[in-house]
mmCIF file with all atom_site columns, C-alpha atoms and ligand atoms in Angstrom:
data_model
loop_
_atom_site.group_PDB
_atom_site.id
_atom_site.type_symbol
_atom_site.label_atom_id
_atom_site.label_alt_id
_atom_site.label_comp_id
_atom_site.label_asym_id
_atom_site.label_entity_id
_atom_site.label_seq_id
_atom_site.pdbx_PDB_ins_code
_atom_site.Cartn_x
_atom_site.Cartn_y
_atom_site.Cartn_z
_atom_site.occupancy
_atom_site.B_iso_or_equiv
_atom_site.pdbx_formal_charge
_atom_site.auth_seq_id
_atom_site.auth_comp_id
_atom_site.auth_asym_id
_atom_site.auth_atom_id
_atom_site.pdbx_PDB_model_num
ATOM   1   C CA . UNK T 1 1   ? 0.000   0.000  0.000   1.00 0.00 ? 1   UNK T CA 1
ATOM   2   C CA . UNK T 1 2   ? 1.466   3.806  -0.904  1.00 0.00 ? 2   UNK T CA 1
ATOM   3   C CA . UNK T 1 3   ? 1.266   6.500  1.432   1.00 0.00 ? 3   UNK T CA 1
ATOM   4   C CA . UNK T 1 4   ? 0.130   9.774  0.947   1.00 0.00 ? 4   UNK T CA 1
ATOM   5   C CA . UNK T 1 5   ? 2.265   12.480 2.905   1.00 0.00 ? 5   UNK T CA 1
ATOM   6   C CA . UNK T 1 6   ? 0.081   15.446 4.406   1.00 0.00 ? 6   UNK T CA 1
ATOM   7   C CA . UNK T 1 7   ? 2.389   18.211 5.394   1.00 0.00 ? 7   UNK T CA 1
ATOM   8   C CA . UNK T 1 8   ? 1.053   21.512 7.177   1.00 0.00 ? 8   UNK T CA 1
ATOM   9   C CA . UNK T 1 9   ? 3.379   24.248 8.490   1.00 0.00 ? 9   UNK T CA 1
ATOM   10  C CA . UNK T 1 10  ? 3.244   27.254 10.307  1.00 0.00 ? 10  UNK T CA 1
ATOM   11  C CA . UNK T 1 11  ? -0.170  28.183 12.314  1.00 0.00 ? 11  UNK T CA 1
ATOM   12  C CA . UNK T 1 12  ? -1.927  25.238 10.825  1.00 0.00 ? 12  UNK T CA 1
ATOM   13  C CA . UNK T 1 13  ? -2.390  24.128 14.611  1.00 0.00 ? 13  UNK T CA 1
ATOM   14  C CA . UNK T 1 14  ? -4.758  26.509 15.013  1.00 0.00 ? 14  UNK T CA 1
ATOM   15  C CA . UNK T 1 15  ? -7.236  25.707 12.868  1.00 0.00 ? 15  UNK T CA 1
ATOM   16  C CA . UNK T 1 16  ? -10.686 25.794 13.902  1.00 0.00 ? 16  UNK T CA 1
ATOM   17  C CA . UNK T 1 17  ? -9.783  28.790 16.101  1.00 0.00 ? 17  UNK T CA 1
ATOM   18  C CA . UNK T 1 18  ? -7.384  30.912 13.827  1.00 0.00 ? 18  UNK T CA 1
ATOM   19  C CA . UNK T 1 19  ? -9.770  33.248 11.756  1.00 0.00 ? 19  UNK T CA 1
ATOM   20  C CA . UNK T 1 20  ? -12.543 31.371 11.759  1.00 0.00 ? 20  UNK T CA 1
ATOM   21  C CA . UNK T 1 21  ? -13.655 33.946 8.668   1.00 0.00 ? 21  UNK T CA 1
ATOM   22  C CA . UNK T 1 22  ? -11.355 32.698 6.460   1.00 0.00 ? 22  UNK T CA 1
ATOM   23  C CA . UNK T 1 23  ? -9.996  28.767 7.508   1.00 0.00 ? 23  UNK T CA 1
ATOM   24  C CA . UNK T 1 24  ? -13.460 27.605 9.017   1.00 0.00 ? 24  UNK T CA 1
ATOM   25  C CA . UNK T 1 25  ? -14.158 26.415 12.403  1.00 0.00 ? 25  UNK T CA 1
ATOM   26  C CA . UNK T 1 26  ? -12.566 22.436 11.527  1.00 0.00 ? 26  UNK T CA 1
ATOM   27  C CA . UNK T 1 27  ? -9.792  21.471 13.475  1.00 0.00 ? 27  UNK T CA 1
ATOM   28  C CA . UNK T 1 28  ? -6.805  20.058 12.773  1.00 0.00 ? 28  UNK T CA 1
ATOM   29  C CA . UNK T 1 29  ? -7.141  17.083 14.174  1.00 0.00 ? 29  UNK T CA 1
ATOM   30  C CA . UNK T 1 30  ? -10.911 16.969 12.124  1.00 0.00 ? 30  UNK T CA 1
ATOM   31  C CA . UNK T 1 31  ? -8.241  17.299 9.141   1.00 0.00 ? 31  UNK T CA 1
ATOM   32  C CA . UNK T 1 32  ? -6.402  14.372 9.714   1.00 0.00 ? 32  UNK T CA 1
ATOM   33  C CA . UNK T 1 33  ? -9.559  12.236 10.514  1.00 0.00 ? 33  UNK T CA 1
ATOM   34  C CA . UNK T 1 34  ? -10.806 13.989 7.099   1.00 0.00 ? 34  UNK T CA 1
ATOM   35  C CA . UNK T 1 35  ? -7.939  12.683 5.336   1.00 0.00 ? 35  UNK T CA 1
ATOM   36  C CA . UNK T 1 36  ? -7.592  9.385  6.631   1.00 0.00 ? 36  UNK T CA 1
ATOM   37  C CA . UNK T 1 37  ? -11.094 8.509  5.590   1.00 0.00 ? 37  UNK T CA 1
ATOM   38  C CA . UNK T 1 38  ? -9.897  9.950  1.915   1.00 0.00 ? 38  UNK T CA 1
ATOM   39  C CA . UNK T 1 39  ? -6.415  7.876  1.838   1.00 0.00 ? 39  UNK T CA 1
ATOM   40  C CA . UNK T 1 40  ? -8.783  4.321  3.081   1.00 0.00 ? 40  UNK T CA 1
ATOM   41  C CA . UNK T 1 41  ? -11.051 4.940  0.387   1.00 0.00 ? 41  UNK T CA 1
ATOM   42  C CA . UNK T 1 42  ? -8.648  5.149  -2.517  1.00 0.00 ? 42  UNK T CA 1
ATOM   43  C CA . UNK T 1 43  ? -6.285  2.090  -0.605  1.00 0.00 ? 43  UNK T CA 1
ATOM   44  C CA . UNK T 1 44  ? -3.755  4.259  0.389   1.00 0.00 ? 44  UNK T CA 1
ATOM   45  C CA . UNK T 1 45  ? -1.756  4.923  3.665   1.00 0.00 ? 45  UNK T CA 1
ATOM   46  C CA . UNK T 1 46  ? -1.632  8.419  5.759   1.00 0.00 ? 46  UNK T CA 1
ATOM   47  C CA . UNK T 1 47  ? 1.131   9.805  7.426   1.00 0.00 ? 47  UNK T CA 1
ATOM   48  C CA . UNK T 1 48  ? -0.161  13.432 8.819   1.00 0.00 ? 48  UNK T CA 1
ATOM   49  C CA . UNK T 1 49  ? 1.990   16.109 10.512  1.00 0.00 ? 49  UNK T CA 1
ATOM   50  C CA . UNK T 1 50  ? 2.003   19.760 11.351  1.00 0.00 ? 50  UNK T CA 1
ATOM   51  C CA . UNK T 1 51  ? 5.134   21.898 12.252  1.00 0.00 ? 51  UNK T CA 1
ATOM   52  C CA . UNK T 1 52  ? 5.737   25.581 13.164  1.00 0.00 ? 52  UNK T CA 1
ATOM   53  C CA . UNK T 1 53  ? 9.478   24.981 11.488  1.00 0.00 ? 53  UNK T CA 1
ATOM   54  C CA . UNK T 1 54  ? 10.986  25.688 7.930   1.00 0.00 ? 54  UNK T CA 1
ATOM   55  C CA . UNK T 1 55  ? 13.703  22.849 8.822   1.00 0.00 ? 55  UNK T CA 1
ATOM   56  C CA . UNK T 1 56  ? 11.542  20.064 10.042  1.00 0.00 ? 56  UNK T CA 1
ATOM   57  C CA . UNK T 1 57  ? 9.484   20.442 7.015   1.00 0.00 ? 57  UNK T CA 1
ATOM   58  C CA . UNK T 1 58  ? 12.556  20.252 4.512   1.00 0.00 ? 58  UNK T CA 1
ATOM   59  C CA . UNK T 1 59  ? 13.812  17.295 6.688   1.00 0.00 ? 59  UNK T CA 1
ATOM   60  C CA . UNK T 1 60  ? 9.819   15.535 5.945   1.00 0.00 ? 60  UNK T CA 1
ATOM   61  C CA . UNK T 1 61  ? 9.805   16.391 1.978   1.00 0.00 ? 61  UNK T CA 1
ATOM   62  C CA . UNK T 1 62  ? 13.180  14.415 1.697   1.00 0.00 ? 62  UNK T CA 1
ATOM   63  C CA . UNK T 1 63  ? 11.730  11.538 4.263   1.00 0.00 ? 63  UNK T CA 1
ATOM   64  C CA . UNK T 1 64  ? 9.191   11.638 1.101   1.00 0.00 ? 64  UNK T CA 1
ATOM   65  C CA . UNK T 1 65  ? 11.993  11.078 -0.954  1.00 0.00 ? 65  UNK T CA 1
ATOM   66  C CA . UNK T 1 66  ? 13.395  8.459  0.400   1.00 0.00 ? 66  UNK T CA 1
ATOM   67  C CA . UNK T 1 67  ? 9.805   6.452  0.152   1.00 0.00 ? 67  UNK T CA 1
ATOM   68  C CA . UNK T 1 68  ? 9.735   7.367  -3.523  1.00 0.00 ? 68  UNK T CA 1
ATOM   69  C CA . UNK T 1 69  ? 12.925  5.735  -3.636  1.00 0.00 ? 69  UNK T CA 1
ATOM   70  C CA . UNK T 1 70  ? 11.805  2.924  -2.124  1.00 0.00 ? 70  UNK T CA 1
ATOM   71  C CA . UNK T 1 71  ? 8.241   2.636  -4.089  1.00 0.00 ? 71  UNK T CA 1
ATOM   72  C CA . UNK T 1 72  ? 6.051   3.311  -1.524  1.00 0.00 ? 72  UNK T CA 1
ATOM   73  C CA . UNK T 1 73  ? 4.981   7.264  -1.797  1.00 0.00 ? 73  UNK T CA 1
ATOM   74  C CA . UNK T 1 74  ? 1.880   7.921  -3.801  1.00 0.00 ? 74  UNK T CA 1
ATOM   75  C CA . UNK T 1 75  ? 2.476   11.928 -3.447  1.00 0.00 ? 75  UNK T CA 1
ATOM   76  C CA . UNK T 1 76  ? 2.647   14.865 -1.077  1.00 0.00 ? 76  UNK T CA 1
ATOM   77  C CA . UNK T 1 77  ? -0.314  17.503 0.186   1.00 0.00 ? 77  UNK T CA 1
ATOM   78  C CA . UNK T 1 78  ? 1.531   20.125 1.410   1.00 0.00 ? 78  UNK T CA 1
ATOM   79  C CA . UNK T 1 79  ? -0.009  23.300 2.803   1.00 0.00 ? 79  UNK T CA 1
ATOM   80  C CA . UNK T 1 80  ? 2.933   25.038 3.611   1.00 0.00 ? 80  UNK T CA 1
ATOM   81  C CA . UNK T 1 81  ? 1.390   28.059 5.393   1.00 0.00 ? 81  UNK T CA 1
ATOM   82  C CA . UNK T 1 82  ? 2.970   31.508 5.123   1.00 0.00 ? 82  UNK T CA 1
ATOM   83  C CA . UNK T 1 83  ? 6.113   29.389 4.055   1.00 0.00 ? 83  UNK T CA 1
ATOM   84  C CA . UNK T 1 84  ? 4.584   29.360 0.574   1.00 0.00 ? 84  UNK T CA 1
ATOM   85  C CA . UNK T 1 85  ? 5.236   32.600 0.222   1.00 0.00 ? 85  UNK T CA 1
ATOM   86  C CA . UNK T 1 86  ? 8.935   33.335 1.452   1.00 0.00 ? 86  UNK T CA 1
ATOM   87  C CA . UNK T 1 87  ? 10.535  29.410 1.298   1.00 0.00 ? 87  UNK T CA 1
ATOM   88  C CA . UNK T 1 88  ? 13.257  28.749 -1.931  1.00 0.00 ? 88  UNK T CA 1
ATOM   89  C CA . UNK T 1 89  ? 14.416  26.122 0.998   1.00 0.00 ? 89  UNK T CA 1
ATOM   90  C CA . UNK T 1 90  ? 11.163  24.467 0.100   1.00 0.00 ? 90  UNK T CA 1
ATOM   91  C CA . UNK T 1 91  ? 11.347  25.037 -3.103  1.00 0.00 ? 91  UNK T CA 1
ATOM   92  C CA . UNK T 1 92  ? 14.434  23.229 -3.417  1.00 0.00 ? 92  UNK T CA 1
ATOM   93  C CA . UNK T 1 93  ? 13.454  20.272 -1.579  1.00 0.00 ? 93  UNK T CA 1
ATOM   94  C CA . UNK T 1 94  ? 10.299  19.174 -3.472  1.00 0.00 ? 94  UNK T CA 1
ATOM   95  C CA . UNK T 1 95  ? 12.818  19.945 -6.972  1.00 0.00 ? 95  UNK T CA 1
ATOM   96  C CA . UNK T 1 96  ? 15.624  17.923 -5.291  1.00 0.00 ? 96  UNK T CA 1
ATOM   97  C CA . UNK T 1 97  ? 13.703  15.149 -4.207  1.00 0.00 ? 97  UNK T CA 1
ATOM   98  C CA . UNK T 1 98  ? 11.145  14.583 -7.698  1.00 0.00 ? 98  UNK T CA 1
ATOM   99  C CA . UNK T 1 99  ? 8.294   13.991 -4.679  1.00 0.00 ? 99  UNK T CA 1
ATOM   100 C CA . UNK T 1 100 ? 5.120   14.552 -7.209  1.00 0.00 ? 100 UNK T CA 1
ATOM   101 C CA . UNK T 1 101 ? 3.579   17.167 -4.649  1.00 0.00 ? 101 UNK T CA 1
ATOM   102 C CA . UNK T 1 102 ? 0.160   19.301 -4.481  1.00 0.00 ? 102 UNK T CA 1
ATOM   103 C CA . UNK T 1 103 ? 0.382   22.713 -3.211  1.00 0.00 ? 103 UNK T CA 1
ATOM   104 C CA . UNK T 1 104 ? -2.749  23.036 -0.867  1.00 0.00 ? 104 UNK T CA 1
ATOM   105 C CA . UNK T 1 105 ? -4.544  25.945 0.611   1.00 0.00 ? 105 UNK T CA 1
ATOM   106 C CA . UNK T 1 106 ? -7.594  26.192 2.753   1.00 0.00 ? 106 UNK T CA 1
ATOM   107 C CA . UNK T 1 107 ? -8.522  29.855 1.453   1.00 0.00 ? 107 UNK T CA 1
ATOM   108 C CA . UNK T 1 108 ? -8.031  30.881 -2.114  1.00 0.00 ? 108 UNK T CA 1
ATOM   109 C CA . UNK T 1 109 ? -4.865  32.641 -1.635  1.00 0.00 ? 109 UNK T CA 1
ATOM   110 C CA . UNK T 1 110 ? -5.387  34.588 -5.236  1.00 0.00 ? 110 UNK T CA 1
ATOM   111 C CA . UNK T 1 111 ? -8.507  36.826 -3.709  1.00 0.00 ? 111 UNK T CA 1
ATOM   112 C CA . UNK T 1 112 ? -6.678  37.688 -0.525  1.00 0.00 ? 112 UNK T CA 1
ATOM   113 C CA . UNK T 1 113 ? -3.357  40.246 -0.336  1.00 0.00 ? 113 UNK T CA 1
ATOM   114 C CA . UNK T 1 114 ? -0.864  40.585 -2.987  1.00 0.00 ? 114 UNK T CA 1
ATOM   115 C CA . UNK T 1 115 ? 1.333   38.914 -0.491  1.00 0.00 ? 115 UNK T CA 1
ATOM   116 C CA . UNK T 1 116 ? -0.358  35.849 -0.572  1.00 0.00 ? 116 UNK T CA 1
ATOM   117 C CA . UNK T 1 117 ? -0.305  35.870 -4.440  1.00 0.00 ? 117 UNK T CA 1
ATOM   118 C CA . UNK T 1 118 ? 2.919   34.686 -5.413  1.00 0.00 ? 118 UNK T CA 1
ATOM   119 C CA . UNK T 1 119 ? 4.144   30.632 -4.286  1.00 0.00 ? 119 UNK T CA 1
ATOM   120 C CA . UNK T 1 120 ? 7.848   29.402 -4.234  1.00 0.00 ? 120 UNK T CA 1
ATOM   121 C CA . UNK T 1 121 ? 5.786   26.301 -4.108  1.00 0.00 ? 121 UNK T CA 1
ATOM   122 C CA . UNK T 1 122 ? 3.808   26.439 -7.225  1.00 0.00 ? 122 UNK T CA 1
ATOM   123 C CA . UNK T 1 123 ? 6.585   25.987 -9.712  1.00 0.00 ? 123 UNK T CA 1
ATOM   124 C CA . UNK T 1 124 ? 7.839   22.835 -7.823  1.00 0.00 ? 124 UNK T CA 1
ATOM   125 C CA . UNK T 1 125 ? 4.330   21.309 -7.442  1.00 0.00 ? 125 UNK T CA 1
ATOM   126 C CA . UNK T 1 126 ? 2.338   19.103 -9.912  1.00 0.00 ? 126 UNK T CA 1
ATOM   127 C CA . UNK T 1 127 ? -0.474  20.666 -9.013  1.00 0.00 ? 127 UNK T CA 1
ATOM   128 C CA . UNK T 1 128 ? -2.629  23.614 -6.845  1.00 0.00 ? 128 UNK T CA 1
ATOM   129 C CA . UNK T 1 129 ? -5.415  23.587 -5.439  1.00 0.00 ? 129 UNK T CA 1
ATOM   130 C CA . UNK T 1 130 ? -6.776  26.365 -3.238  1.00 0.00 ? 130 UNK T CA 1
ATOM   131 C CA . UNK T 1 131 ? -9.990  27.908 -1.739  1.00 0.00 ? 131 UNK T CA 1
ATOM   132 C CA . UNK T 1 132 ? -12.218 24.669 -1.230  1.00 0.00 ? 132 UNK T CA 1
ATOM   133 C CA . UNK T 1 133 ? -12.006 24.949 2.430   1.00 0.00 ? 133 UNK T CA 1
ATOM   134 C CA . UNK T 1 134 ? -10.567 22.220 4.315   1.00 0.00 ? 134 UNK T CA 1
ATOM   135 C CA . UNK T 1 135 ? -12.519 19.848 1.792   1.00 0.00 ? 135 UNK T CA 1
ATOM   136 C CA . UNK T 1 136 ? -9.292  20.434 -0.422  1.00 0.00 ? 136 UNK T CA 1
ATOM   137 C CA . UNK T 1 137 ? -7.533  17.996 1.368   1.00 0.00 ? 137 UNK T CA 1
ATOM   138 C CA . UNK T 1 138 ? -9.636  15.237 0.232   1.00 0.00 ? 138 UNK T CA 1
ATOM   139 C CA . UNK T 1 139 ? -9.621  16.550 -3.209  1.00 0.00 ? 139 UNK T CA 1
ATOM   140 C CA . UNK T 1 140 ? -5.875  16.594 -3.034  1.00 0.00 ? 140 UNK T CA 1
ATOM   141 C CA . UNK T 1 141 ? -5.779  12.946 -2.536  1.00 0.00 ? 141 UNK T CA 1
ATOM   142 C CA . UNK T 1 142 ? -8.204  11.868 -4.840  1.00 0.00 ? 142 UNK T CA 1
ATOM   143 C CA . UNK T 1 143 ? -5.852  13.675 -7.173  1.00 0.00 ? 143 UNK T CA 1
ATOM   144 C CA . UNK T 1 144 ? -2.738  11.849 -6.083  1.00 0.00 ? 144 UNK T CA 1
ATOM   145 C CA . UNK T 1 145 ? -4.791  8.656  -6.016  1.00 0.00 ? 145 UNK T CA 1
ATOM   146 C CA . UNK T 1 146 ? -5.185  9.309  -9.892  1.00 0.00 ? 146 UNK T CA 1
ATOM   147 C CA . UNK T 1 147 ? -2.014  9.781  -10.203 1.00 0.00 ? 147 UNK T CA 1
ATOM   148 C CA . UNK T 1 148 ? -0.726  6.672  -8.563  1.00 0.00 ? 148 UNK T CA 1
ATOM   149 C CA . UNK T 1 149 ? 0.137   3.444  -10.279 1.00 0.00 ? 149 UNK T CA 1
HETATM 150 C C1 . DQA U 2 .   ? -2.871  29.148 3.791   1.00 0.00 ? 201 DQA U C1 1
HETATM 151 C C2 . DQA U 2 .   ? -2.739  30.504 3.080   1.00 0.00 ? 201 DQA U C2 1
HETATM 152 C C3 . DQA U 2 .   ? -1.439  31.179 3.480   1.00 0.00 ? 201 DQA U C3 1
HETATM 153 O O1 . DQA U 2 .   ? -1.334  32.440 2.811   1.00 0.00 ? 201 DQA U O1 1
HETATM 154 C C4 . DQA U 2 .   ? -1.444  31.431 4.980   1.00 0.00 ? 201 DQA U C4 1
HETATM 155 O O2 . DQA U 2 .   ? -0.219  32.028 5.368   1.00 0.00 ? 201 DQA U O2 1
HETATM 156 C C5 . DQA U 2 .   ? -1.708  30.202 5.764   1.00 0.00 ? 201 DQA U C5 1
HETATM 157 C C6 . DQA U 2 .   ? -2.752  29.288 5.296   1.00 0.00 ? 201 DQA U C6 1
HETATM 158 C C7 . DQA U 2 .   ? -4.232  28.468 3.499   1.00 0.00 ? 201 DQA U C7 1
HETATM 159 O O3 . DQA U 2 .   ? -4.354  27.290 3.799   1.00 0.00 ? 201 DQA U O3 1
HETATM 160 O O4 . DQA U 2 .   ? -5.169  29.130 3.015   1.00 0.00 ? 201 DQA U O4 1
HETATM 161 O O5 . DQA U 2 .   ? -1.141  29.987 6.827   1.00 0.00 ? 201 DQA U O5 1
HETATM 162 O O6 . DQA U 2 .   ? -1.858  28.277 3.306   1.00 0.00 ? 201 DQA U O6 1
#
């Protein structure tokens, strides 16, 4: 069985309490249950995690690589947070490693500040997906699942 790799960085702890307005009122943890129920319906494996730190998730996307290596990843969600915006570290991880990788985002990033409207991510990832809500998890996977063999 592949796993799918859900990555979240910075703030995504506080979902379901961090501007409600924009991220919805769903937990984190609701996430993960979320996306396990999407992994066990296309046969694949989860592996979940959330970190506040640049480092620890450049240390995860070349974990990722190592299971592609190996046979065993069927892709990457990453929602990378504010580090979408600022991170060439990322960047170079997803390009070093070949991980086949969907940018995610809760809110769609395009209709909020300029900030928020350029990605390091996007020219790294296979594919983006933003402003479905927390539903864009699943979606994410179903995509990967697709894309699997
Ligand atoms: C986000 C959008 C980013 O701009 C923001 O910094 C986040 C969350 C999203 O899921 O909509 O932390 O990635």
């Amino acid at each position: 069985m592949k796993t799918v790799l859900v990555l979240n960085g910075p703030n995504l702890n506080l979902l379901g309490s961090r501007e409600p307005q924009v991220y919805g009122t769903t937990t984190l943890a609701e996430v993960e249950k979320l996306c396990a129920s999407a992994c066990a319906s296309h046969g694949l494996a989860l592996d979940f995690r959330q970190s506040n730190h640049e480092g620890v998730l450049v240390d995860w996307i070349q974990e990722a690589g190592k299971l592609l290596a190996a046979g065993s990843l069927a892709g990457v969600v990453l929602n990378a947070g504010a580090l979408t915006h600022t991170s060439i570290a990322l960047h170079d991880a997803i390009k070093g490693t070949g991980v086949t990788l969907v940018e995610l985002h809760i809110s769609n990033v395009h209709a909020r500040e300029s900030f928020r409207h350029h990605s390091y991510i996007s020219p790294a990832a296979k594919a983006v997906l933003c402003g479905f809500g927390v539903q864009g998890y699943a979606l994410a996977i179903a995509g990967l699942a697709g894309l699997a063999v």
